[in-house]
Structures are given as C-alpha cells and as structure tokens.
C-alpha cells in the first residue's frame, strides 16, 4: 500500500516554495538574479561555476572534430574529467607524470605536434602549409587524422583484439556474473569491434584515443558492477593498458617518420630555433619606467630619481648645517662624504 501511494504521489505536480515568503526569514540571498541560495553557499556556487566552465569548454573550436562525429551525450564527462586528472604513475611529481598529463591534454584538445600544429607555429618553414601524413602519405597530417590513418588501422585492430579478453577478465574477476554472459556482452560492445575505412569516422575508438570516456563504456561496466567505485577501477585499468599500447605503437613511429620527412626537406631543429629567434617580439603594453639621472661631475656616481635625489640633497644640507661643516652631496662611490674632523 505504501508503494502504491508513493507511485501515485510521483504523478502529482511538485510543490513550489518561494523562500522569500517564508516566515522568520530575515534575508534570502539570490545568486545573480537566477535562483535563491537555499543550501551551502560553497556547494551552490561550485555547481554554477562548473556549469559555466563546462559551457566554455564545449565552445572550444579545437574540439569540433569530436562534436562533428559524436553527440555531447555520448561522452561521460565526469568520468572523462577524472581520467584526465588520474595519475597512472607512482610519483606525486615527476617528469614522467608531467609527460603523461601533457599528452592527455594535448590529445584531447587536438594540439599534439602533428602537421597542422607545426604549420601553424612555423608557417615559413613548411611550403604551402601542408605536411603529408608520414605513415600513409595520402592525407594531410593533422590531429584529426590520428587514429584514422588507413595504414594504422591494422595496428589499432590488433590492440582492440588484445583488449577484448582483458575487459572480459576484469569483469569476471570483479563481478559475480556468468563468464558466458560477460563474453557475449563484450563481443557485442561497439568499442571493441574492428575498425575499417567504412566505420572509422564514427568508431568509438576515436574518443578513447583522444582521452575521452564514452557513455556506452561506462554503461557496460556499470551494468555488471552496480558500484561506481568498482566501475572506475575497471575502466582505469583498461584505459591504462589500452593507451600504453596505442602510445607505443603509434606515437614513436609517427615522430620518427615525421623527423625523417623534415630532414629530407631541409628542416632541422636549428631552423626551428632560428625561426623563433628571428621572429619579432610583441610590443609590451606597459613600458618600464625610465629613471632620469641627475648630472654629476663624477662618472662613477650612482643614478637616482629626481625625487630621491632631491630628498637626499635636502637631508645632506640639513646635516651640514647641524654639524657646521660642508658636506659634498655625492661621493665617488655614491655615498655622502663626511669630513674626518666632523666630530
């Protein structure tokens, strides 16, 4: 009976309470004329600022290749944020940790040093602003081409094939479901299906390569664990292994072939360094203040501002009157000279 009443109540219209009319309320703070702050101010503001930051993040033009392929709802954003902040190294602060974090952020924002970024930073070194993919030599080398190169599809398929039993093993070891049921679910999982030219544009592996966690991946693991903490641990272990293999098989090969192509075209690291040295620096908005120096008979006297020099001269004259002696304003070393027979 209680369940029936609860279900009936769910169909009713919700109560709307205006906190400004509550009796005994001395003040009702309102956030930017949006809504009343009816709970802890830190948590209330934290949610609003997160929404604003996330909205700005979605407007990042470098993420357009992702949103052109997948809807925003296909990505599990809280888990993606946790993955970007996850430290897969045993160090709190190290060069290895910084390298991992930098690679994650650059892969997500499509700013890895591929051809599109190199031509943007060194426009005079690359002719026609075009760098062919050093692996297939058929398309322009861009961050968007990462994971879609036709010559790399067999490598990616082998990695997907290797990680299908890894995901099955993790689910079998950490859940109580039947291995047969888990195997059937993993076999039908779209992320681990082979990638080809026909489905490469919308294949979910594009999200994984660019450090995003798909909503379907979370739903699959969560359907067996029913525990968020356990779900994260399984996904983390899978992603660490997957990204390590992807990084080893794709990134060093691409870098070595691109370096060889640059050498054949006469582009060396020295050319890149000279390009930045010869590039004119941007003018600063605020120029440093130019201090004016008072003329002095001696070339070794220290420069000082007019205000400071005037104050020093007044003090020296006052000291001279008090002592009844003449004191030169500035000595050869920049300090006031006091005769030895002053006292």
mmCIF file of C-alpha atoms in Angstrom:
data_model
loop_
_atom_site.group_PDB
_atom_site.id
_atom_site.type_symbol
_atom_site.label_atom_id
_atom_site.label_comp_id
_atom_site.label_asym_id
_atom_site.label_seq_id
_atom_site.Cartn_x
_atom_site.Cartn_y
_atom_site.Cartn_z
ATOM 1 C CA UNK A 1 0.000 0.000 0.000
ATOM 2 C CA UNK A 2 2.831 2.381 0.839
ATOM 3 C CA UNK A 3 4.441 1.696 -2.543
ATOM 4 C CA UNK A 4 1.169 2.413 -4.329
ATOM 5 C CA UNK A 5 0.779 5.724 -2.516
ATOM 6 C CA UNK A 6 4.383 6.649 -3.313
ATOM 7 C CA UNK A 7 3.857 5.885 -7.004
ATOM 8 C CA UNK A 8 0.668 7.950 -7.040
ATOM 9 C CA UNK A 9 2.488 10.868 -5.430
ATOM 10 C CA UNK A 10 5.117 10.787 -8.146
ATOM 11 C CA UNK A 11 2.441 11.663 -10.697
ATOM 12 C CA UNK A 12 1.391 14.796 -8.818
ATOM 13 C CA UNK A 13 2.700 18.239 -9.630
ATOM 14 C CA UNK A 14 5.656 19.244 -7.411
ATOM 15 C CA UNK A 15 5.274 21.844 -4.695
ATOM 16 C CA UNK A 16 6.854 25.190 -5.464
ATOM 17 C CA UNK A 17 8.124 27.074 -2.425
ATOM 18 C CA UNK A 18 9.087 30.723 -2.595
ATOM 19 C CA UNK A 19 11.761 31.134 0.105
ATOM 20 C CA UNK A 20 11.301 34.910 0.137
ATOM 21 C CA UNK A 21 7.888 34.469 1.790
ATOM 22 C CA UNK A 22 8.958 32.036 4.497
ATOM 23 C CA UNK A 23 8.042 33.324 7.978
ATOM 24 C CA UNK A 24 11.003 34.239 10.122
ATOM 25 C CA UNK A 25 13.326 34.612 7.143
ATOM 26 C CA UNK A 26 15.477 37.693 7.678
ATOM 27 C CA UNK A 27 17.179 37.560 4.290
ATOM 28 C CA UNK A 28 17.071 35.419 1.152
ATOM 29 C CA UNK A 29 20.308 35.640 -0.848
ATOM 30 C CA UNK A 30 19.845 35.325 -4.601
ATOM 31 C CA UNK A 31 22.655 34.415 -6.991
ATOM 32 C CA UNK A 32 22.826 36.893 -9.899
ATOM 33 C CA UNK A 33 19.013 37.090 -10.051
ATOM 34 C CA UNK A 34 18.974 33.423 -11.071
ATOM 35 C CA UNK A 35 17.892 31.455 -8.035
ATOM 36 C CA UNK A 36 17.821 31.698 -4.253
ATOM 37 C CA UNK A 37 20.768 30.209 -2.403
ATOM 38 C CA UNK A 38 18.913 27.657 -0.303
ATOM 39 C CA UNK A 39 21.863 25.492 0.769
ATOM 40 C CA UNK A 40 25.579 25.636 1.482
ATOM 41 C CA UNK A 41 26.973 28.629 -0.394
ATOM 42 C CA UNK A 42 30.199 26.860 -1.430
ATOM 43 C CA UNK A 43 28.392 23.891 -2.968
ATOM 44 C CA UNK A 44 25.825 26.157 -4.610
ATOM 45 C CA UNK A 45 28.483 28.355 -6.245
ATOM 46 C CA UNK A 46 30.601 25.336 -7.150
ATOM 47 C CA UNK A 47 27.824 23.883 -9.284
ATOM 48 C CA UNK A 48 27.196 27.182 -11.049
ATOM 49 C CA UNK A 49 30.851 27.806 -11.812
ATOM 50 C CA UNK A 50 31.244 24.227 -13.059
ATOM 51 C CA UNK A 51 28.358 24.734 -15.461
ATOM 52 C CA UNK A 52 29.873 27.981 -16.732
ATOM 53 C CA UNK A 53 33.316 26.410 -17.165
ATOM 54 C CA UNK A 54 31.887 23.368 -18.925
ATOM 55 C CA UNK A 55 29.891 25.588 -21.283
ATOM 56 C CA UNK A 56 33.062 27.464 -22.206
ATOM 57 C CA UNK A 57 34.878 24.157 -22.689
ATOM 58 C CA UNK A 58 32.242 22.915 -25.142
ATOM 59 C CA UNK A 59 32.702 26.104 -27.146
ATOM 60 C CA UNK A 60 36.380 25.340 -27.715
ATOM 61 C CA UNK A 61 36.827 25.272 -31.527
ATOM 62 C CA UNK A 62 39.606 22.680 -31.269
ATOM 63 C CA UNK A 63 37.002 20.136 -30.110
ATOM 64 C CA UNK A 64 34.898 20.493 -33.261
ATOM 65 C CA UNK A 65 36.289 17.247 -34.797
ATOM 66 C CA UNK A 66 34.839 15.378 -31.817
ATOM 67 C CA UNK A 67 31.420 17.020 -31.851
ATOM 68 C CA UNK A 68 31.165 16.637 -35.626
ATOM 69 C CA UNK A 69 31.319 12.872 -35.123
ATOM 70 C CA UNK A 70 29.607 12.273 -31.803
ATOM 71 C CA UNK A 71 26.869 13.999 -29.807
ATOM 72 C CA UNK A 72 27.747 15.545 -26.480
ATOM 73 C CA UNK A 73 25.662 12.939 -24.656
ATOM 74 C CA UNK A 74 27.809 10.087 -25.997
ATOM 75 C CA UNK A 75 30.651 11.138 -23.678
ATOM 76 C CA UNK A 76 30.690 10.531 -19.934
ATOM 77 C CA UNK A 77 32.065 13.920 -18.898
ATOM 78 C CA UNK A 78 32.512 13.383 -15.130
ATOM 79 C CA UNK A 79 34.475 10.204 -15.810
ATOM 80 C CA UNK A 80 36.475 11.937 -18.537
ATOM 81 C CA UNK A 81 37.413 14.677 -16.106
ATOM 82 C CA UNK A 82 38.509 12.108 -13.532
ATOM 83 C CA UNK A 83 40.547 10.275 -16.159
ATOM 84 C CA UNK A 84 42.369 13.457 -17.183
ATOM 85 C CA UNK A 85 43.253 14.054 -13.531
ATOM 86 C CA UNK A 86 44.135 10.427 -12.838
ATOM 87 C CA UNK A 87 47.788 9.772 -12.034
ATOM 88 C CA UNK A 88 48.829 6.461 -13.573
ATOM 89 C CA UNK A 89 52.403 6.809 -12.294
ATOM 90 C CA UNK A 90 53.602 6.027 -8.749
ATOM 91 C CA UNK A 91 55.067 9.530 -8.433
ATOM 92 C CA UNK A 92 53.413 12.591 -6.978
ATOM 93 C CA UNK A 93 55.566 14.931 -9.027
ATOM 94 C CA UNK A 94 57.922 13.718 -11.742
ATOM 95 C CA UNK A 95 58.883 14.214 -15.361
ATOM 96 C CA UNK A 96 57.005 11.050 -16.306
ATOM 97 C CA UNK A 97 53.799 12.285 -14.663
ATOM 98 C CA UNK A 98 54.086 15.672 -16.371
ATOM 99 C CA UNK A 99 54.618 13.974 -19.738
ATOM 100 C CA UNK A 100 51.547 11.781 -19.266
ATOM 101 C CA UNK A 101 49.380 14.740 -18.277
ATOM 102 C CA UNK A 102 50.645 16.880 -21.151
ATOM 103 C CA UNK A 103 49.948 14.130 -23.671
ATOM 104 C CA UNK A 104 46.403 13.688 -22.335
ATOM 105 C CA UNK A 105 45.560 17.383 -22.528
ATOM 106 C CA UNK A 106 47.104 17.815 -25.979
ATOM 107 C CA UNK A 107 45.388 14.720 -27.370
ATOM 108 C CA UNK A 108 42.027 15.908 -26.052
ATOM 109 C CA UNK A 109 42.403 19.426 -27.461
ATOM 110 C CA UNK A 110 43.901 18.211 -30.775
ATOM 111 C CA UNK A 111 47.140 20.143 -30.278
ATOM 112 C CA UNK A 112 49.711 17.350 -30.446
ATOM 113 C CA UNK A 113 52.685 18.377 -32.640
ATOM 114 C CA UNK A 114 51.222 16.974 -35.836
ATOM 115 C CA UNK A 115 51.420 18.719 -39.178
ATOM 116 C CA UNK A 116 48.518 21.103 -38.576
ATOM 117 C CA UNK A 117 50.127 22.449 -35.401
ATOM 118 C CA UNK A 118 53.640 22.614 -36.881
ATOM 119 C CA UNK A 119 52.494 24.649 -39.882
ATOM 120 C CA UNK A 120 50.680 26.983 -37.522
ATOM 121 C CA UNK A 121 53.758 27.563 -35.355
ATOM 122 C CA UNK A 122 56.326 27.591 -38.196
ATOM 123 C CA UNK A 123 54.489 28.969 -41.241
ATOM 124 C CA UNK A 124 57.683 29.942 -43.096
ATOM 125 C CA UNK A 125 59.409 26.567 -42.734
ATOM 126 C CA UNK A 126 56.754 24.395 -44.381
ATOM 127 C CA UNK A 127 55.898 25.085 -48.009
ATOM 128 C CA UNK A 128 52.218 25.515 -48.881
ATOM 129 C CA UNK A 129 51.360 24.962 -45.192
ATOM 130 C CA UNK A 130 50.906 21.279 -45.949
ATOM 131 C CA UNK A 131 52.572 18.278 -44.322
ATOM 132 C CA UNK A 132 51.526 14.850 -45.599
ATOM 133 C CA UNK A 133 50.896 12.069 -43.133
ATOM 134 C CA UNK A 134 54.296 10.353 -42.777
ATOM 135 C CA UNK A 135 52.607 6.965 -42.290
ATOM 136 C CA UNK A 136 50.216 6.789 -45.261
ATOM 137 C CA UNK A 137 51.353 9.826 -47.304
ATOM 138 C CA UNK A 138 47.791 10.165 -48.634
ATOM 139 C CA UNK A 139 46.217 12.704 -46.288
ATOM 140 C CA UNK A 140 47.302 15.847 -44.530
ATOM 141 C CA UNK A 141 48.977 15.187 -41.211
ATOM 142 C CA UNK A 142 46.552 16.509 -38.593
ATOM 143 C CA UNK A 143 45.426 15.675 -35.081
ATOM 144 C CA UNK A 144 42.080 14.680 -36.535
ATOM 145 C CA UNK A 145 43.849 12.107 -38.715
ATOM 146 C CA UNK A 146 45.229 10.441 -35.573
ATOM 147 C CA UNK A 147 43.589 7.042 -35.286
ATOM 148 C CA UNK A 148 42.045 7.257 -38.755
ATOM 149 C CA UNK A 149 45.153 6.649 -40.854
ATOM 150 C CA UNK A 150 44.490 3.703 -43.151
ATOM 151 C CA UNK A 151 47.968 2.271 -42.564
ATOM 152 C CA UNK A 152 47.407 2.303 -38.796
ATOM 153 C CA UNK A 153 44.023 0.568 -38.825
ATOM 154 C CA UNK A 154 45.581 -2.942 -38.632
ATOM 155 C CA UNK A 155 47.635 -1.830 -35.626
ATOM 156 C CA UNK A 156 44.565 -0.433 -33.861
ATOM 157 C CA UNK A 157 42.550 -3.573 -34.652
ATOM 158 C CA UNK A 158 45.243 -5.750 -33.099
ATOM 159 C CA UNK A 159 45.172 -3.622 -29.947
ATOM 160 C CA UNK A 160 41.369 -3.858 -29.800
ATOM 161 C CA UNK A 161 41.592 -7.609 -30.238
ATOM 162 C CA UNK A 162 44.156 -7.842 -27.435
ATOM 163 C CA UNK A 163 41.988 -5.861 -25.018
ATOM 164 C CA UNK A 164 38.765 -7.744 -25.535
ATOM 165 C CA UNK A 165 39.891 -10.635 -23.261
ATOM 166 C CA UNK A 166 41.371 -8.076 -20.854
ATOM 167 C CA UNK A 167 37.974 -6.462 -20.339
ATOM 168 C CA UNK A 168 36.347 -9.878 -20.006
ATOM 169 C CA UNK A 169 38.876 -10.917 -17.382
ATOM 170 C CA UNK A 170 38.355 -7.740 -15.354
ATOM 171 C CA UNK A 171 34.585 -8.186 -15.325
ATOM 172 C CA UNK A 172 34.807 -11.883 -14.438
ATOM 173 C CA UNK A 173 37.284 -11.315 -11.602
ATOM 174 C CA UNK A 174 35.500 -8.358 -10.026
ATOM 175 C CA UNK A 175 31.857 -9.347 -10.504
ATOM 176 C CA UNK A 176 29.780 -12.448 -9.842
ATOM 177 C CA UNK A 177 28.173 -12.724 -13.260
ATOM 178 C CA UNK A 178 28.497 -15.701 -15.557
ATOM 179 C CA UNK A 179 31.580 -15.626 -17.812
ATOM 180 C CA UNK A 180 29.374 -16.637 -20.737
ATOM 181 C CA UNK A 181 27.092 -13.624 -20.244
ATOM 182 C CA UNK A 182 30.074 -11.304 -19.893
ATOM 183 C CA UNK A 183 31.690 -12.737 -23.018
ATOM 184 C CA UNK A 184 28.522 -12.212 -25.050
ATOM 185 C CA UNK A 185 28.186 -8.608 -23.875
ATOM 186 C CA UNK A 186 31.825 -7.783 -24.614
ATOM 187 C CA UNK A 187 31.623 -9.366 -28.073
ATOM 188 C CA UNK A 188 28.700 -7.084 -28.922
ATOM 189 C CA UNK A 189 30.399 -3.992 -27.495
ATOM 190 C CA UNK A 190 30.877 -1.491 -30.336
ATOM 191 C CA UNK A 191 34.128 -0.066 -28.964
ATOM 192 C CA UNK A 192 35.933 -3.398 -29.405
ATOM 193 C CA UNK A 193 34.611 -4.137 -32.883
ATOM 194 C CA UNK A 194 37.136 -3.944 -35.750
ATOM 195 C CA UNK A 195 37.672 -0.546 -37.323
ATOM 196 C CA UNK A 196 37.671 -0.141 -41.113
ATOM 197 C CA UNK A 197 37.502 2.656 -43.652
ATOM 198 C CA UNK A 198 33.715 2.357 -43.729
ATOM 199 C CA UNK A 199 33.176 2.934 -39.991
ATOM 200 C CA UNK A 200 36.364 4.773 -38.989
ATOM 201 C CA UNK A 201 34.679 8.182 -38.970
ATOM 202 C CA UNK A 202 32.207 7.320 -36.197
ATOM 203 C CA UNK A 203 34.033 4.493 -34.452
ATOM 204 C CA UNK A 204 34.100 4.987 -30.643
ATOM 205 C CA UNK A 205 37.828 4.273 -30.542
ATOM 206 C CA UNK A 206 38.299 7.861 -31.734
ATOM 207 C CA UNK A 207 37.016 9.017 -28.344
ATOM 208 C CA UNK A 208 39.360 6.712 -26.448
ATOM 209 C CA UNK A 209 42.390 7.777 -28.493
ATOM 210 C CA UNK A 210 41.597 11.403 -27.699
ATOM 211 C CA UNK A 211 41.339 10.708 -23.950
ATOM 212 C CA UNK A 212 37.526 10.687 -23.708
ATOM 213 C CA UNK A 213 35.437 8.063 -21.917
ATOM 214 C CA UNK A 214 32.324 7.048 -23.806
ATOM 215 C CA UNK A 215 28.984 6.780 -22.069
ATOM 216 C CA UNK A 216 28.439 3.307 -23.549
ATOM 217 C CA UNK A 217 31.669 2.078 -21.998
ATOM 218 C CA UNK A 218 30.562 3.275 -18.585
ATOM 219 C CA UNK A 219 27.087 1.777 -19.040
ATOM 220 C CA UNK A 220 28.518 -1.615 -19.985
ATOM 221 C CA UNK A 221 30.794 -1.892 -16.958
ATOM 222 C CA UNK A 222 28.219 -0.369 -14.605
ATOM 223 C CA UNK A 223 25.605 -2.922 -15.677
ATOM 224 C CA UNK A 224 27.791 -5.657 -14.156
ATOM 225 C CA UNK A 225 29.220 -3.890 -11.114
ATOM 226 C CA UNK A 226 26.356 -1.665 -9.872
ATOM 227 C CA UNK A 227 29.065 0.204 -8.000
ATOM 228 C CA UNK A 228 30.597 3.452 -9.170
ATOM 229 C CA UNK A 229 33.941 2.983 -7.422
ATOM 230 C CA UNK A 230 34.397 -0.517 -8.817
ATOM 231 C CA UNK A 231 33.335 0.688 -12.249
ATOM 232 C CA UNK A 232 36.014 3.359 -12.227
ATOM 233 C CA UNK A 233 38.740 0.941 -11.157
ATOM 234 C CA UNK A 234 37.890 -1.435 -14.023
ATOM 235 C CA UNK A 235 37.788 1.379 -16.575
ATOM 236 C CA UNK A 236 41.056 2.855 -15.288
ATOM 237 C CA UNK A 237 42.870 -0.468 -15.556
ATOM 238 C CA UNK A 238 41.551 -0.995 -19.064
ATOM 239 C CA UNK A 239 42.434 2.526 -20.233
ATOM 240 C CA UNK A 240 45.950 2.415 -18.795
ATOM 241 C CA UNK A 241 46.723 -0.758 -20.720
ATOM 242 C CA UNK A 242 44.994 0.451 -23.887
ATOM 243 C CA UNK A 243 46.693 3.855 -24.003
ATOM 244 C CA UNK A 244 50.075 2.356 -23.251
ATOM 245 C CA UNK A 245 49.774 0.075 -26.282
ATOM 246 C CA UNK A 246 48.396 2.837 -28.511
ATOM 247 C CA UNK A 247 51.183 5.176 -27.474
ATOM 248 C CA UNK A 248 53.905 2.590 -28.100
ATOM 249 C CA UNK A 249 52.568 1.528 -31.490
ATOM 250 C CA UNK A 250 51.603 4.897 -32.985
ATOM 251 C CA UNK A 251 53.372 7.872 -31.447
ATOM 252 C CA UNK A 252 57.092 6.879 -31.725
ATOM 253 C CA UNK A 253 56.563 5.615 -35.280
ATOM 254 C CA UNK A 254 54.863 8.838 -36.320
ATOM 255 C CA UNK A 255 57.560 11.013 -34.731
ATOM 256 C CA UNK A 256 60.433 9.124 -36.365
ATOM 257 C CA UNK A 257 58.835 9.217 -39.827
ATOM 258 C CA UNK A 258 57.967 12.902 -39.494
ATOM 259 C CA UNK A 259 61.525 13.703 -38.425
ATOM 260 C CA UNK A 260 62.848 11.821 -41.468
ATOM 261 C CA UNK A 261 60.489 13.772 -43.742
ATOM 262 C CA UNK A 262 61.675 17.068 -42.238
ATOM 263 C CA UNK A 263 65.316 16.126 -42.776
ATOM 264 C CA UNK A 264 64.613 15.317 -46.420
ATOM 265 C CA UNK A 265 63.051 18.771 -46.798
ATOM 266 C CA UNK A 266 65.913 20.571 -45.053
ATOM 267 C CA UNK A 267 64.015 21.334 -41.832
ATOM 268 C CA UNK A 268 66.168 20.826 -38.759
ATOM 269 C CA UNK A 269 65.722 21.675 -35.067
ATOM 270 C CA UNK A 270 68.183 24.529 -35.607
ATOM 271 C CA UNK A 271 65.868 26.013 -38.252
ATOM 272 C CA UNK A 272 63.010 25.982 -35.743
ATOM 273 C CA UNK A 273 65.140 27.636 -33.074
ATOM 274 C CA UNK A 274 66.336 30.298 -35.507
ATOM 275 C CA UNK A 275 62.744 30.923 -36.596
ATOM 276 C CA UNK A 276 61.709 31.881 -33.070
ATOM 277 C CA UNK A 277 64.843 33.933 -32.513
ATOM 278 C CA UNK A 278 64.296 35.982 -35.658
ATOM 279 C CA UNK A 279 60.580 36.385 -35.054
ATOM 280 C CA UNK A 280 59.887 39.921 -33.757
ATOM 281 C CA UNK A 281 58.683 40.030 -30.209
ATOM 282 C CA UNK A 282 55.326 41.525 -29.416
ATOM 283 C CA UNK A 283 55.403 45.020 -28.017
ATOM 284 C CA UNK A 284 54.555 45.217 -24.376
ATOM 285 C CA UNK A 285 51.560 47.213 -23.245
ATOM 286 C CA UNK A 286 53.430 48.716 -20.305
ATOM 287 C CA UNK A 287 56.887 50.059 -20.945
ATOM 288 C CA UNK A 288 59.268 50.112 -17.968
ATOM 289 C CA UNK A 289 59.719 53.435 -16.289
ATOM 290 C CA UNK A 290 62.799 55.300 -17.413
ATOM 291 C CA UNK A 291 64.710 56.681 -14.470
ATOM 292 C CA UNK A 292 66.285 60.062 -15.007
ATOM 293 C CA UNK A 293 69.714 60.710 -13.577
ATOM 294 C CA UNK A 294 70.921 63.906 -12.097
ATOM 295 C CA UNK A 295 74.060 65.345 -13.640
ATOM 296 C CA UNK A 296 77.191 64.681 -11.678
ATOM 297 C CA UNK A 297 80.775 65.756 -12.021
ATOM 298 C CA UNK A 298 81.990 62.228 -11.441
ATOM 299 C CA UNK A 299 81.248 59.444 -13.904
ATOM 300 C CA UNK A 300 81.064 56.782 -11.206
ATOM 301 C CA UNK A 301 78.198 58.316 -9.247
ATOM 302 C CA UNK A 302 75.005 56.256 -8.942
ATOM 303 C CA UNK A 303 71.927 57.307 -10.894
ATOM 304 C CA UNK A 304 68.877 58.101 -8.833
ATOM 305 C CA UNK A 305 65.458 59.586 -9.439
ATOM 306 C CA UNK A 306 64.820 63.302 -9.223
ATOM 307 C CA UNK A 307 62.570 62.870 -6.211
ATOM 308 C CA UNK A 308 65.012 60.643 -4.361
ATOM 309 C CA UNK A 309 67.985 62.845 -5.286
ATOM 310 C CA UNK A 310 66.232 65.997 -4.084
ATOM 311 C CA UNK A 311 65.368 64.358 -0.770
ATOM 312 C CA UNK A 312 68.951 63.188 -0.295
ATOM 313 C CA UNK A 313 70.292 66.667 -1.071
ATOM 314 C CA UNK A 314 67.943 68.302 1.451
ATOM 315 C CA UNK A 315 68.982 65.830 4.136
ATOM 316 C CA UNK A 316 72.656 66.438 3.422
ATOM 317 C CA UNK A 317 72.250 70.203 3.636
ATOM 318 C CA UNK A 318 70.368 69.888 6.920
ATOM 319 C CA UNK A 319 73.047 67.592 8.282
ATOM 320 C CA UNK A 320 75.719 70.064 7.157
ATOM 321 C CA UNK A 321 74.036 72.936 8.957
ATOM 322 C CA UNK A 322 73.712 70.862 12.111
ATOM 323 C CA UNK A 323 77.364 69.900 12.058
ATOM 324 C CA UNK A 324 78.569 73.293 10.857
ATOM 325 C CA UNK A 325 80.565 71.701 8.113
ATOM 326 C CA UNK A 326 80.200 71.483 4.386
ATOM 327 C CA UNK A 327 79.314 68.074 3.055
ATOM 328 C CA UNK A 328 79.540 67.207 -0.583
ATOM 329 C CA UNK A 329 76.260 65.817 -1.934
ATOM 330 C CA UNK A 330 77.636 62.665 -3.546
ATOM 331 C CA UNK A 331 80.964 60.910 -3.256
ATOM 332 C CA UNK A 332 82.800 58.849 -5.830
ATOM 333 C CA UNK A 333 81.145 55.713 -4.536
ATOM 334 C CA UNK A 334 77.674 57.221 -4.412
ATOM 335 C CA UNK A 335 77.609 57.761 -0.606
ATOM 336 C CA UNK A 336 77.668 61.103 1.247
ATOM 337 C CA UNK A 337 81.141 62.223 2.322
ATOM 338 C CA UNK A 338 81.567 63.410 5.902
ATOM 339 C CA UNK A 339 84.923 65.003 6.754
ATOM 340 C CA UNK A 340 87.031 63.165 9.263
ATOM 341 C CA UNK A 341 87.215 66.143 11.633
ATOM 342 C CA UNK A 342 83.432 66.474 11.880
ATOM 343 C CA UNK A 343 83.231 65.271 15.464
#
